[in-house]
Each structure stands twice: as C-alpha cells, then as structure tokens.
Amino acid sequence: MATYCIGDVHGCYNELKELLCKIEFNVQKDYLIFTGDLIGRGPYPDKTLDLIMSFGDHATATLGNHDVNFLAVEAGIVKSRAKDNLEVLLNSQRRHEYVQYLCSLPFLHVDKQKQLAVCHAGLYPLWSFADAKRRAKELSAVLKDDVKRQILLLNMYGNTPEAYVPGMQGLALWRFTLNAFTRMRLCDAAGTLDFKNSAIAPSQVKDQGLYPWFDLGDIGRGKNKQYTVVFGHWAALGAKCQKEHVIALDTGCVWGDRLSAWRYDDDRIFSVKSVGYSEIKNA
C-alpha cells in the first residue's frame, strides 16, 4: 500500500498511463493525489478525467488554475480558447459529471496521519497552516454552492487584491484565496503576489525583491507538527526546490519535459518523458 503525489497532468493521458505503469499503481491498494491542472493545453482532457475519476476513492486532486478556468468556460462566463483544448469536454456527454467532479475537489488536501499537505500553487506564506486550511475550506464551500460559484467565476479573473489584509471578506477574500492556491509563484517580503514573472526561475528576479513563496514564512507548520507540502504549477522551477519539507512536482510534461510522481512512503521520485507538444508556447 503506497501513496503517490503526481504533478500537473494537463491532459497528458498517455504519459499518465505510462507513469502509472512505471510505479505499478494498484487501484485496490495504492492512493494517488494530483497537484491540480488535470486538464488544459494537453491532448486528452476527457480521457485523463475519465481515468482519474475511475479510481474512485483511491485518487483525489487539488484544483489548479486550468481546472477552474474550465468551470468558467463551461458556465459561459469566458470563451474557450483553442490552445486550452477544452472543446472535447464541452461536447462530451459527461460534461456535467466533469463539472461536478471538479467542484468536489479541494484547494488543499491535508492528511493528518501522514502529515502531508498537497495544493496546486502553494501555501500563502503570511498565513499560518491553520489559516490556509480554513481559507481553502471556505473557498471549496463557495465552489459547491451554485449561486456563490457563479459569482466567483464571474469575478475571478484579475490580479487584485495582490496581498492579504486581515479582515478581508467576501469577494475580495475569495479572489485572493483563489489566486494564492492556484496562481502564486513569487511574492515580496510583505506578501504581495507577483503575476508578471510567471515562467522564470527565482534566480532571475532576486534583484527585484521577489522570492519563491516557499522561502518566506513557516511553511506547513501545523500545531506541534511539521507537514510536508507538495505543490505543482511552476514548471519553470524544474522541480528544483531546496526547502526542507517542500516538494515541487510540476516537471512540465505538457511543455515537452516529463511527468513526475513522488512516493510518500520512501521519498522516491518517478518520471516519464513527455512525447512533446511543440505547438504549445507558453504556460
């Protein structure tokens, strides 16, 4: 019985199948946790969701920005972009099932027994671990409510507010929480999120006073416990994170690199090469 965390799949169904074969995944005994962005840009979003959903209680995922974008497209709030490759989902007989499944997923998966926390982009460094869990739970409740979900999806696009302010409420809090969990990479020492430098390595912005979110704050420190935090989203990082108890898993499969899994039980990484999608230019 093993627990695996798997980085951003982005609809790369063939690589996912190969990776599951490589780790000898046993759906009867093993457990998968995906870091989000199950779909978006890649070639087989329907097959990817079908496969993950078929694992039932033996697999879960956290929501990524591309997953939430699909919800907005499906709701008719924004138009589908050709490069996102969502039409097959929109035209599927399982369209409603896909929406319901994605809306059921958390923004932060916490396993208290394993002291493991999984999210898409990261944990906002100025929040305590208890704060992060509470904010994630609140936002998940918004997504499960039909009316509140529509309000969130109608207003979620944009980079403001850029920092959390104590006492923040309502739509402003929803937007910030969503950006923190699904889009965050760099921020300054005051906790202001940076969205301008999305596809570069941290070393390229040191002179701008910007830091990877995991280099600020007491990341993953719960009450009397230190959680291991696993995240995806940041392909340009190349999974190179030297922070103790923090594991980066987005190895850019959809951009032509590889798809990776981390086995909790023995701290081992497994990867398979991408077949390559040269028509994709930017994250």
Coordinates of C-alpha atoms in Angstrom, one line a residue, residues 25-151:
F25 CA -0.1 1.5 -9.3
N26 CA -2.6 -0.9 -7.7
V27 CA -6.0 0.7 -7.7
Q28 CA -7.1 -1.8 -5.0
K29 CA -4.3 -0.8 -2.5
D30 CA -2.5 2.4 -3.6
Y31 CA -3.6 6.1 -3.4
L32 CA -3.0 9.0 -5.8
I33 CA -3.0 12.7 -5.0
F34 CA -2.7 15.0 -8.0
T35 CA -1.4 18.6 -7.7
G36 CA -4.0 20.1 -10.0
D37 CA -4.2 21.2 -13.6
L38 CA -5.6 17.8 -14.5
I39 CA -6.7 19.4 -17.8
G40 CA -5.8 22.4 -20.0
R41 CA -3.5 22.7 -23.0
G42 CA -2.8 18.9 -23.3
P43 CA -4.3 16.5 -25.9
Y44 CA -6.7 14.2 -24.0
P45 CA -8.5 16.1 -21.2
D46 CA -11.5 13.7 -21.4
K47 CA -9.5 10.5 -21.2
T48 CA -7.5 12.0 -18.3
L49 CA -10.5 12.9 -16.3
D50 CA -12.2 9.6 -17.1
L51 CA -9.2 7.7 -15.9
I52 CA -8.7 9.6 -12.6
M53 CA -12.4 9.5 -11.9
S54 CA -12.5 5.8 -12.4
F55 CA -10.1 5.3 -9.5
G56 CA -12.9 6.4 -7.1
D57 CA -11.8 6.8 -3.5
H58 CA -8.2 5.8 -4.4
A59 CA -7.5 9.1 -6.1
T60 CA -8.0 12.8 -5.4
A61 CA -6.7 16.1 -6.7
T62 CA -6.4 19.7 -5.7
L63 CA -7.8 22.3 -8.1
G64 CA -5.5 24.2 -10.4
N65 CA -6.0 27.4 -12.4
H66 CA -6.7 25.5 -15.6
D67 CA -9.3 23.3 -13.9
V68 CA -11.1 26.4 -12.5
N69 CA -10.8 28.1 -15.9
F70 CA -12.7 25.2 -17.4
L71 CA -15.5 25.7 -14.9
A72 CA -15.8 29.3 -16.1
V73 CA -15.8 28.3 -19.7
E74 CA -18.4 25.6 -19.1
A75 CA -20.6 28.2 -17.3
G76 CA -20.4 30.5 -20.4
I77 CA -18.5 33.2 -18.5
V78 CA -15.5 33.2 -20.8
K79 CA -14.9 31.8 -24.2
S80 CA -12.9 28.7 -24.8
R81 CA -9.5 29.3 -26.3
A82 CA -8.3 26.9 -28.9
K83 CA -4.9 26.4 -27.1
D84 CA -6.7 25.2 -23.9
N85 CA -8.2 22.3 -25.8
L86 CA -11.5 22.1 -23.8
E87 CA -14.0 21.5 -26.6
V88 CA -13.9 17.8 -26.2
L89 CA -15.1 18.2 -22.6
L90 CA -17.7 20.8 -23.5
N91 CA -19.1 18.4 -26.2
S92 CA -19.0 15.3 -24.0
Q93 CA -22.0 13.5 -22.7
R94 CA -20.2 13.5 -19.4
R95 CA -19.8 17.3 -19.3
H96 CA -22.0 17.7 -16.2
E97 CA -20.1 14.9 -14.4
Y98 CA -16.8 16.6 -15.1
V99 CA -18.1 19.8 -13.6
Q100 CA -19.5 18.1 -10.5
Y101 CA -16.2 16.2 -10.1
L102 CA -14.0 19.3 -10.3
C103 CA -16.3 21.2 -7.9
S104 CA -15.9 18.4 -5.4
L105 CA -12.2 18.7 -5.3
P106 CA -10.4 20.7 -2.6
F107 CA -7.9 23.5 -2.9
L108 CA -5.8 22.0 -0.2
H109 CA -5.6 18.3 0.6
V110 CA -4.5 17.5 4.1
D111 CA -3.6 14.1 5.5
K112 CA -3.2 14.5 9.3
Q113 CA -1.9 10.9 9.8
K114 CA 0.8 11.3 7.1
Q115 CA 1.4 14.9 7.9
L116 CA 1.1 15.6 4.2
A117 CA -0.4 18.7 2.6
V118 CA -1.0 19.0 -1.2
C119 CA -2.0 22.0 -3.2
H120 CA -1.6 23.4 -6.7
A121 CA 0.4 26.6 -6.4
G122 CA 1.4 26.7 -2.8
L123 CA 0.6 28.0 0.7
Y124 CA 0.5 31.7 1.2
P125 CA 3.5 32.5 3.4
L126 CA 1.8 35.1 5.6
W127 CA -0.9 32.6 6.6
S128 CA -0.5 30.1 9.3
F129 CA -1.1 26.5 8.4
A130 CA -4.4 26.7 10.2
D131 CA -5.3 29.8 8.2
A132 CA -4.5 28.1 5.0
K133 CA -6.8 25.1 5.9
R134 CA -9.6 27.4 6.9
R135 CA -9.4 29.6 3.7
A136 CA -9.2 26.5 1.5
K137 CA -12.3 25.0 3.2
E138 CA -14.2 28.3 2.8
L139 CA -13.4 28.6 -0.9
S140 CA -14.4 25.0 -1.5
A141 CA -17.7 25.7 0.1
V142 CA -18.2 28.6 -2.4
L143 CA -17.5 26.3 -5.3
K144 CA -20.1 23.8 -4.1
D145 CA -22.8 26.5 -3.9
D146 CA -24.4 27.1 -7.3
V147 CA -25.0 30.8 -6.7
K148 CA -21.8 31.6 -5.0
R149 CA -19.8 29.6 -7.6
Q150 CA -21.4 31.7 -10.4
I151 CA -20.4 34.9 -8.5

